[in-house]
mmCIF file of C-alpha atoms in Angstrom:
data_model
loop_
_atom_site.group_PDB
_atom_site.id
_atom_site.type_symbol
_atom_site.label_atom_id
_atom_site.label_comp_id
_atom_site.label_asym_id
_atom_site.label_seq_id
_atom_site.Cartn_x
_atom_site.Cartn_y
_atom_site.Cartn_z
ATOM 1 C CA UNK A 13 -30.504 34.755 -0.360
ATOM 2 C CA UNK A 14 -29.498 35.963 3.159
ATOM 3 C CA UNK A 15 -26.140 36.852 2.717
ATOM 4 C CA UNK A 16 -25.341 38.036 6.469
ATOM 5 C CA UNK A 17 -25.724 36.733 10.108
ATOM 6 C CA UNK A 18 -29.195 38.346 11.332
ATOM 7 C CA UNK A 19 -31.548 38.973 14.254
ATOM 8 C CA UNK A 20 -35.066 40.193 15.187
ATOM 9 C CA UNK A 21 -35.338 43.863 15.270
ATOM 10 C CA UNK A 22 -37.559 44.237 18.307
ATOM 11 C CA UNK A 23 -38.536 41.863 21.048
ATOM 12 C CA UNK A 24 -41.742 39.875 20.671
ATOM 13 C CA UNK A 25 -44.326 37.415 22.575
ATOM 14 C CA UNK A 26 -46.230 34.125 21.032
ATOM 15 C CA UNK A 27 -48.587 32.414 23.236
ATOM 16 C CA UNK A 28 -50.480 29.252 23.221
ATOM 17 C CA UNK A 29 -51.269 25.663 23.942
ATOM 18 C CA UNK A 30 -48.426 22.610 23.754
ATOM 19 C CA UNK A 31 -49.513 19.955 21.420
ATOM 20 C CA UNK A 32 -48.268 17.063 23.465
ATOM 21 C CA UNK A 33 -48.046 18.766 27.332
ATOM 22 C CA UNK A 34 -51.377 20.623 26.743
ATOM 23 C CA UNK A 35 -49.831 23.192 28.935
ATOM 24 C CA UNK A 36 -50.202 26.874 28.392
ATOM 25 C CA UNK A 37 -46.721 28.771 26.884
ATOM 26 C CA UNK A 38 -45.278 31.708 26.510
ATOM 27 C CA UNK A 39 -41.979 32.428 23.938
ATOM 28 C CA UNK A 40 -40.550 35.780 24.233
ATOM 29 C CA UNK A 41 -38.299 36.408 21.339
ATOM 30 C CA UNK A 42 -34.828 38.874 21.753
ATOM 31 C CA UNK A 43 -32.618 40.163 19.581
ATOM 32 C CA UNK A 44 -29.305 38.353 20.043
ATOM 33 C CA UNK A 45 -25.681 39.136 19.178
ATOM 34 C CA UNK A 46 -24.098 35.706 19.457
ATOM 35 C CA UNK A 47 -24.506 33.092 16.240
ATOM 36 C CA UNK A 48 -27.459 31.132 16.740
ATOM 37 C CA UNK A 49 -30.937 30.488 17.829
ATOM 38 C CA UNK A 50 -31.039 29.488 21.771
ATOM 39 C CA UNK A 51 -33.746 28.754 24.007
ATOM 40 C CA UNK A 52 -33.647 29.554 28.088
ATOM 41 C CA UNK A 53 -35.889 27.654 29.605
ATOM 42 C CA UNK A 54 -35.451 27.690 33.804
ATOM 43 C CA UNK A 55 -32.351 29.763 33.822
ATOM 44 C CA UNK A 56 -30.441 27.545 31.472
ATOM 45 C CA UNK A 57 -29.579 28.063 27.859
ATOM 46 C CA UNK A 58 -30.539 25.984 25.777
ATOM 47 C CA UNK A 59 -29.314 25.797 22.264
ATOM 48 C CA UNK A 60 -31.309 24.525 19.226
ATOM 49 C CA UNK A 61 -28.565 22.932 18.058
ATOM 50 C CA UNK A 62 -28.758 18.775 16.477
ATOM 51 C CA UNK A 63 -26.271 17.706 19.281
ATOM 52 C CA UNK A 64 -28.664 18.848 22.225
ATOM 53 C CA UNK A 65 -31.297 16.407 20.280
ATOM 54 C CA UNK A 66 -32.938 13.741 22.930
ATOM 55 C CA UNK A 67 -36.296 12.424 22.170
ATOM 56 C CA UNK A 68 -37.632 12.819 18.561
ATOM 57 C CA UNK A 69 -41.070 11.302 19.226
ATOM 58 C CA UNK A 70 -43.418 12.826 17.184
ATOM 59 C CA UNK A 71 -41.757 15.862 17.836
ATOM 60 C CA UNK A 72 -37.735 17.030 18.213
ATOM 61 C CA UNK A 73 -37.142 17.952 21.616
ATOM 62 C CA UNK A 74 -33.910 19.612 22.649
ATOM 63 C CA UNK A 75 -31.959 19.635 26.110
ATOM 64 C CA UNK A 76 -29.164 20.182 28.525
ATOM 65 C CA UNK A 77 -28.496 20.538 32.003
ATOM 66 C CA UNK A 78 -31.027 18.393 32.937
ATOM 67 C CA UNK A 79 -34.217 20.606 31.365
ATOM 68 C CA UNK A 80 -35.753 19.997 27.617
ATOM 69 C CA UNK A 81 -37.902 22.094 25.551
ATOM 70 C CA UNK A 82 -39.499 19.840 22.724
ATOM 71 C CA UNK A 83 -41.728 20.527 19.402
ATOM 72 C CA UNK A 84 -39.517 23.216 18.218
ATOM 73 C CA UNK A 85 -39.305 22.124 14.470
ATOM 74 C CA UNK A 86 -42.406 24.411 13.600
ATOM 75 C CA UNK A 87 -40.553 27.643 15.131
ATOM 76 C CA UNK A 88 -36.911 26.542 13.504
ATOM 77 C CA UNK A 89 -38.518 26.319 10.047
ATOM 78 C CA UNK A 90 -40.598 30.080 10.463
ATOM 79 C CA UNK A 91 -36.811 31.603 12.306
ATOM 80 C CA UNK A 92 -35.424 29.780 8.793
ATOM 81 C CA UNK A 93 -37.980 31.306 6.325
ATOM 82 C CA UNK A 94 -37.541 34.811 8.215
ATOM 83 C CA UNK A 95 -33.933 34.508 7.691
ATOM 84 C CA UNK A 96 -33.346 34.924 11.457
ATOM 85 C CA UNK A 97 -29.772 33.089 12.025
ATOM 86 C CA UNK A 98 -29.450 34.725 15.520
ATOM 87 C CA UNK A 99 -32.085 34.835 18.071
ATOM 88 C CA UNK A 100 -33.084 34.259 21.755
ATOM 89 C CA UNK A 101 -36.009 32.513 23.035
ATOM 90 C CA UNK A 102 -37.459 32.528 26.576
ATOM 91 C CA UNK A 103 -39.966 29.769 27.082
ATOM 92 C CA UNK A 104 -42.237 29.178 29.504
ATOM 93 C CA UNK A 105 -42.965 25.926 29.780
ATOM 94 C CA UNK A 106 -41.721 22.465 28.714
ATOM 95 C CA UNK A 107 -43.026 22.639 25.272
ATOM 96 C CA UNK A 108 -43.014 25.010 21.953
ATOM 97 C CA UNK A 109 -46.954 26.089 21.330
ATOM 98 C CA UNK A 110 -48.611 24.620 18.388
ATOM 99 C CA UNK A 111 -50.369 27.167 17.274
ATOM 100 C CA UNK A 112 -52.320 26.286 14.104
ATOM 101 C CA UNK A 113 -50.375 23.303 13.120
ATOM 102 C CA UNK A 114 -48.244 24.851 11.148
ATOM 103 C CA UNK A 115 -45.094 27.799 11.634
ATOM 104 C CA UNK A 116 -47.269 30.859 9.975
ATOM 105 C CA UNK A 117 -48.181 32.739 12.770
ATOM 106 C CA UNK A 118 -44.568 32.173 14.153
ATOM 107 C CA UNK A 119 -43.610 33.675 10.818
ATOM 108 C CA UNK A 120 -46.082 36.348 10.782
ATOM 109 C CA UNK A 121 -44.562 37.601 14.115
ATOM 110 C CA UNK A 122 -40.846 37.494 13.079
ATOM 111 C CA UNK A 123 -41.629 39.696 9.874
ATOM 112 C CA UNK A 124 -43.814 42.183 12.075
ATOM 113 C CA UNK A 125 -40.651 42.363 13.784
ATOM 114 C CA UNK A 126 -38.389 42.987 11.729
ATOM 115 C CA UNK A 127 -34.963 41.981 10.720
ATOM 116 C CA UNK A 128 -31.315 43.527 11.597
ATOM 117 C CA UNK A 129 -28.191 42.706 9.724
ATOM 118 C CA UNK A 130 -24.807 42.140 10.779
ATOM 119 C CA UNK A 131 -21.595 42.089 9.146
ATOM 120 C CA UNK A 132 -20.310 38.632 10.013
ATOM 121 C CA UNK A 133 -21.062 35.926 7.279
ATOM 122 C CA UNK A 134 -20.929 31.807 8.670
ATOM 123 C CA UNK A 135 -24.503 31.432 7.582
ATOM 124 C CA UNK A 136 -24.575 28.799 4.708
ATOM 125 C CA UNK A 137 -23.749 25.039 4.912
ATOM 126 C CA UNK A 138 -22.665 23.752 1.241
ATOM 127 C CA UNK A 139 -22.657 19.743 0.965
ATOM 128 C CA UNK A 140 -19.843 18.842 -0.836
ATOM 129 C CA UNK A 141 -20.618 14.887 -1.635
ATOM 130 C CA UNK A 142 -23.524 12.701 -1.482
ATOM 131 C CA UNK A 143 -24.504 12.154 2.798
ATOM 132 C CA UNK A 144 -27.097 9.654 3.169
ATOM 133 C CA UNK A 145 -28.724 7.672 6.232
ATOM 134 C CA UNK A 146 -31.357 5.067 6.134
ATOM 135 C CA UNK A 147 -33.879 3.799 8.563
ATOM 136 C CA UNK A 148 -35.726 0.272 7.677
ATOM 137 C CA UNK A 149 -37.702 1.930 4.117
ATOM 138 C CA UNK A 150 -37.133 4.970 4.921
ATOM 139 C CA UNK A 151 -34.537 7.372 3.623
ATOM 140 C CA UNK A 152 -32.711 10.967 3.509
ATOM 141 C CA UNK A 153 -29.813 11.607 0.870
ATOM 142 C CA UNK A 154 -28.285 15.153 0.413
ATOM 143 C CA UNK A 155 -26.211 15.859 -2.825
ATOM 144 C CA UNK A 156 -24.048 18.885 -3.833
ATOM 145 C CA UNK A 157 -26.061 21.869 -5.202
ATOM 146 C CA UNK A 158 -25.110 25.495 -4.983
ATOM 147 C CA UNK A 159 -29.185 26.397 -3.625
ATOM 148 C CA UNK A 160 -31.288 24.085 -1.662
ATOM 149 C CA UNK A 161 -33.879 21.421 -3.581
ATOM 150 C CA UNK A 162 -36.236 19.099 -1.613
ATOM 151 C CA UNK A 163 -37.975 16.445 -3.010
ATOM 152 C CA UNK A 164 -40.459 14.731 -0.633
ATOM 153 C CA UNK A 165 -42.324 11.207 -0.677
ATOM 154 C CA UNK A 166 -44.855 10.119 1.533
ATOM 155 C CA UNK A 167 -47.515 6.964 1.916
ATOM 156 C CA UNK A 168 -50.149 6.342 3.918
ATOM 157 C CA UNK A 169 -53.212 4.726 3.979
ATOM 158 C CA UNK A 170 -56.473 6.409 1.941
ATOM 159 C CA UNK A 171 -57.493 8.807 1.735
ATOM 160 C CA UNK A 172 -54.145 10.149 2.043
ATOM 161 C CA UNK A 173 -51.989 7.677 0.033
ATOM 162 C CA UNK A 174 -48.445 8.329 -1.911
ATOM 163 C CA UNK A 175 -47.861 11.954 -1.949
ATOM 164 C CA UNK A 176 -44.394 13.654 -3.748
ATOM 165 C CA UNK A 177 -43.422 17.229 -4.115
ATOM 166 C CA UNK A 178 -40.422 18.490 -5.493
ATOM 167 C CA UNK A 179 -39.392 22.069 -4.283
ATOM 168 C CA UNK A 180 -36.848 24.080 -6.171
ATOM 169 C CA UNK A 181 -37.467 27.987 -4.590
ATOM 170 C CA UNK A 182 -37.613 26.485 -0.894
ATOM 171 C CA UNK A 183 -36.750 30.144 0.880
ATOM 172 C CA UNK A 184 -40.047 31.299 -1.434
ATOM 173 C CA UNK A 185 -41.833 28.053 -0.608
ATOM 174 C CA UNK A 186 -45.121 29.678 1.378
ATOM 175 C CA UNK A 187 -46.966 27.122 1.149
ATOM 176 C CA UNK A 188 -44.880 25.035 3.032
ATOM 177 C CA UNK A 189 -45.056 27.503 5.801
ATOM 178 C CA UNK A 190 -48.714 27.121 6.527
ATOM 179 C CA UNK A 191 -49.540 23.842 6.206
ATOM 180 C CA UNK A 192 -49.857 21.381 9.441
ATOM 181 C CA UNK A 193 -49.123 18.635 11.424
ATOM 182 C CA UNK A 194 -51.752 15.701 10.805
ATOM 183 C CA UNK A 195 -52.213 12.571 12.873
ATOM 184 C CA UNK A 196 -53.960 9.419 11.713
ATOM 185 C CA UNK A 197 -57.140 9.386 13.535
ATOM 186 C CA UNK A 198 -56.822 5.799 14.911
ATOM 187 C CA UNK A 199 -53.495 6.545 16.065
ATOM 188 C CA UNK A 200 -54.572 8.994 18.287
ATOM 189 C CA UNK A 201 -55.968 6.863 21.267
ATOM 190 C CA UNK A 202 -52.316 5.174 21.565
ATOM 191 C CA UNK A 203 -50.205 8.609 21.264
ATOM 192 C CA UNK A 204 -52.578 9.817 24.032
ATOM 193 C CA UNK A 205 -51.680 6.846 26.199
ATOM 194 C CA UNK A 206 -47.767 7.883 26.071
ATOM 195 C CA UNK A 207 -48.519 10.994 27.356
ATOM 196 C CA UNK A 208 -48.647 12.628 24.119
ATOM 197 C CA UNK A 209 -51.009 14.967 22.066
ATOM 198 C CA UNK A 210 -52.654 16.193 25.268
ATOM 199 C CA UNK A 211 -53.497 19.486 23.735
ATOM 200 C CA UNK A 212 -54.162 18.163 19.992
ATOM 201 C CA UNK A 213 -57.825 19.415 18.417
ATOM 202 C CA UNK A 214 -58.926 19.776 15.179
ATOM 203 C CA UNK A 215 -57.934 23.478 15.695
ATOM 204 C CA UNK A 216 -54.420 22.737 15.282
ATOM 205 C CA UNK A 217 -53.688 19.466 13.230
ATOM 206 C CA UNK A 218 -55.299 17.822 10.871
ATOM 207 C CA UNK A 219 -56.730 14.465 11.488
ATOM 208 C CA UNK A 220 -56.800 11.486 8.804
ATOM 209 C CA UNK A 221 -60.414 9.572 9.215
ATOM 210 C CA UNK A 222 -60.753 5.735 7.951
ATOM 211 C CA UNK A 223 -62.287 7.505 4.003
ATOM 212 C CA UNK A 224 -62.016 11.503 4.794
ATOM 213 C CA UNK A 225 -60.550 14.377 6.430
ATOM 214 C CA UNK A 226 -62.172 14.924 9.414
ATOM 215 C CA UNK A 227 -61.595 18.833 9.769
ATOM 216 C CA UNK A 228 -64.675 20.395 8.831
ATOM 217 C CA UNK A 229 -62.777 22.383 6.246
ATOM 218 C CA UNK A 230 -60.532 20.358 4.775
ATOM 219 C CA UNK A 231 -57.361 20.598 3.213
ATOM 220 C CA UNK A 232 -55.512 23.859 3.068
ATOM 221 C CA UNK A 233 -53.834 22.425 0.048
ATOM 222 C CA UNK A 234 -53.980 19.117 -2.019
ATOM 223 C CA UNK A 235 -50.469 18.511 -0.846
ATOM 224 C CA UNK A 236 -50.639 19.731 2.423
ATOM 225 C CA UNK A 237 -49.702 16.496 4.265
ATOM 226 C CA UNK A 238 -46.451 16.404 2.211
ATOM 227 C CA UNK A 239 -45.589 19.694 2.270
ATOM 228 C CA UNK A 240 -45.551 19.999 6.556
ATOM 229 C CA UNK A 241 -43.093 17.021 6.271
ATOM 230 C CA UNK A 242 -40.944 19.270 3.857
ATOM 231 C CA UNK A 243 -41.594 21.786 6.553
ATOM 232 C CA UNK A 244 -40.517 19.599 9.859
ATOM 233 C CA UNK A 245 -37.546 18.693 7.399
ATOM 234 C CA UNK A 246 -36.433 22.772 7.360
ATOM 235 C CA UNK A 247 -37.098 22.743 10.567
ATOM 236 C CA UNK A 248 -34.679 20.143 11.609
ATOM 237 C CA UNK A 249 -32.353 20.848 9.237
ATOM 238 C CA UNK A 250 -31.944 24.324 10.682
ATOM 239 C CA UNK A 251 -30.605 22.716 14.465
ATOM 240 C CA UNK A 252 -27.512 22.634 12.079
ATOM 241 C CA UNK A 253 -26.868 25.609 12.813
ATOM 242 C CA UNK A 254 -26.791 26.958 9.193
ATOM 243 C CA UNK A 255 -28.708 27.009 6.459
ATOM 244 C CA UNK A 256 -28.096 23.998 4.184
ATOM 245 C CA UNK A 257 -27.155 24.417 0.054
ATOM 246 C CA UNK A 258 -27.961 20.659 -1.116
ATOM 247 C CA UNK A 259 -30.445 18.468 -3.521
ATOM 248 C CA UNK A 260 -32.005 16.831 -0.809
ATOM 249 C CA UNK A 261 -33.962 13.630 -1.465
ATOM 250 C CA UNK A 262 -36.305 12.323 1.227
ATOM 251 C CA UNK A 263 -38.588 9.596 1.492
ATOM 252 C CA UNK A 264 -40.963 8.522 4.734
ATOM 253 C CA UNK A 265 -38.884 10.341 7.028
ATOM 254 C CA UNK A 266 -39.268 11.851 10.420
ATOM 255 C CA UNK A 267 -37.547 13.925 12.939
ATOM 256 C CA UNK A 268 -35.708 10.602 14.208
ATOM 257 C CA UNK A 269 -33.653 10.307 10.960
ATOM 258 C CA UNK A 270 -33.648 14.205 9.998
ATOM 259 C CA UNK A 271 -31.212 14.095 13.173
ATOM 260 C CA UNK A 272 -29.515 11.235 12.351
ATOM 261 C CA UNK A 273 -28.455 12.677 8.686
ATOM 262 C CA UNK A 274 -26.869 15.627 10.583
ATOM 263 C CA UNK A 275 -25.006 13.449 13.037
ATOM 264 C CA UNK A 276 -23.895 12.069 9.450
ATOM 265 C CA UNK A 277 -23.009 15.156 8.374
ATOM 266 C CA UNK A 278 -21.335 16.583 10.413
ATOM 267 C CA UNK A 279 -19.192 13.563 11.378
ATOM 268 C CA UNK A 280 -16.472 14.478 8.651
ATOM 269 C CA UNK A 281 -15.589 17.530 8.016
ATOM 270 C CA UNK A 282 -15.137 16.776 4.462
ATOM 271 C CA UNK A 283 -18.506 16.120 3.706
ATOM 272 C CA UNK A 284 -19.588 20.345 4.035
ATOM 273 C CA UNK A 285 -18.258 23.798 4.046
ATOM 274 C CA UNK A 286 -19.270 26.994 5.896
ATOM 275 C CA UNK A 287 -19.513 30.805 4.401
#
């Protein structure tokens, strides 16, 4: 467990394409004294924090001072596997790159860089009774546990159908780090006409035909689906601020009510403690 506050060890660049803007983007990553990840995006600082939270439309998008940068969950989960609690991002562009899908090659770039330890502790979030929050049949509910537990349900139409993984070892959990986003094939048209998924492609999400998987190879894993919502769950969870101790129960939900337990949470002090 990471038992300090932490930071990158040497600056670093990602680049790619925005799943939803389709735009070119550049992250520089930079060490950073100060507690917490941040993002500076047009001069302003940003932080990744659940109270800058606007839109959660198929993606969390953060913002203040009248600028956003959205899709982040994918890099919060990879800062939160690297056991990065401080860090600074520049961004180039409105949107996070998607990469592959999934937070891996974020990962892979934090661990190339390295990690530095400070003294100062702050980094854990304990739940110390049951926090739950509900959204028509969907559903998140955290109880008190000394590590962090997920257990994840999922249904949607075949081929994919009801999906559930339980995850004990979550900071171990590589699996969950590589697997990616997926879209519903005949949902695609409709996100398109929003404005969304401009830069979507079997090259970075995985797309759910009427019988089949329509990437020509597959499946990464025969859970995969579930485990990237485990995955935007970490990722969410991390705009805390802190990394969360909890049995966390979850079923059907999205970045829209990941949020909305935090805004729980942290709405009574008595519900959590920080070391």
């Amino acid at each position: 467990m990471i038992k300090r506050q932490t930071t990158i060890n040497r600056i670093f660049k990602v680049s790619g394409i925005g799943l939803h803007s389709g735009q070119e983007v550049t992250l520089e990553f930079l060490p950073r004294r100060e507690f917490g990840i941040a993002f500076v995006y047009k001069g302003h600082l940003i932080p990744a924090r659940y109270d800058m939270v606007g839109d959660t439309r198929l993606s969390t998008q953060i913002g203040c001072h009248g600028v956003s940068v959205s899709t982040i969950e994918h890099l919060m989960a990879a800062l939160y596997f690297s056991g990065i609690t401080n860090c600074l991002i520049y961004i180039d562009g409105p949107e996070v790159p998607i990469l592959d899908g999934s937070a891996w090659e974020f990962y892979q770039g934090m661990w190339k860089a390295g990690i530095y330890e400070f003294p100062e502790s702050g980094v854990y979030l304990k739940v110390l009774r049951p926090v739950e929050v509900h959204h028509k049949d969907s559903w998140v509910k955290v109880k008190p546990l000394n590590t962090l537990e997920i257990t994840m349900s999922i249904e949607f139409r075949p081929p994919v159908g009801k999906q559930k993984k339980r995850v004990t070892d979550v900071e171990n959990a590589f699996a969950i780090i590589n697997s990616r986003t997926f879209v519903l094939q005949e949902e695609i048209e409709a996100i398109r006409k929003v404005g969304l998924a401009r830069g979507g492609s079997l090259d970075n999400a995985v797309v759910i035909g009427s019988d089949e998987i329509m990437n020509p190879r597959g499946l990464r894993y025969k859970k995969e689906l579930v485990n990237h919502k485990i995955l935007d769950l970490i990722g969410d969870f991390y705009t805390s601020g802190y990394r969360i101790l909890g049995k966390v129960e979850a079923n059907k939900t999205g970045h829209y009510l990941n949020n909305l337990f935090l805004k729980e949470l942290f709405s009574d002090p008595q519900n959590y403690s920080i070391y």
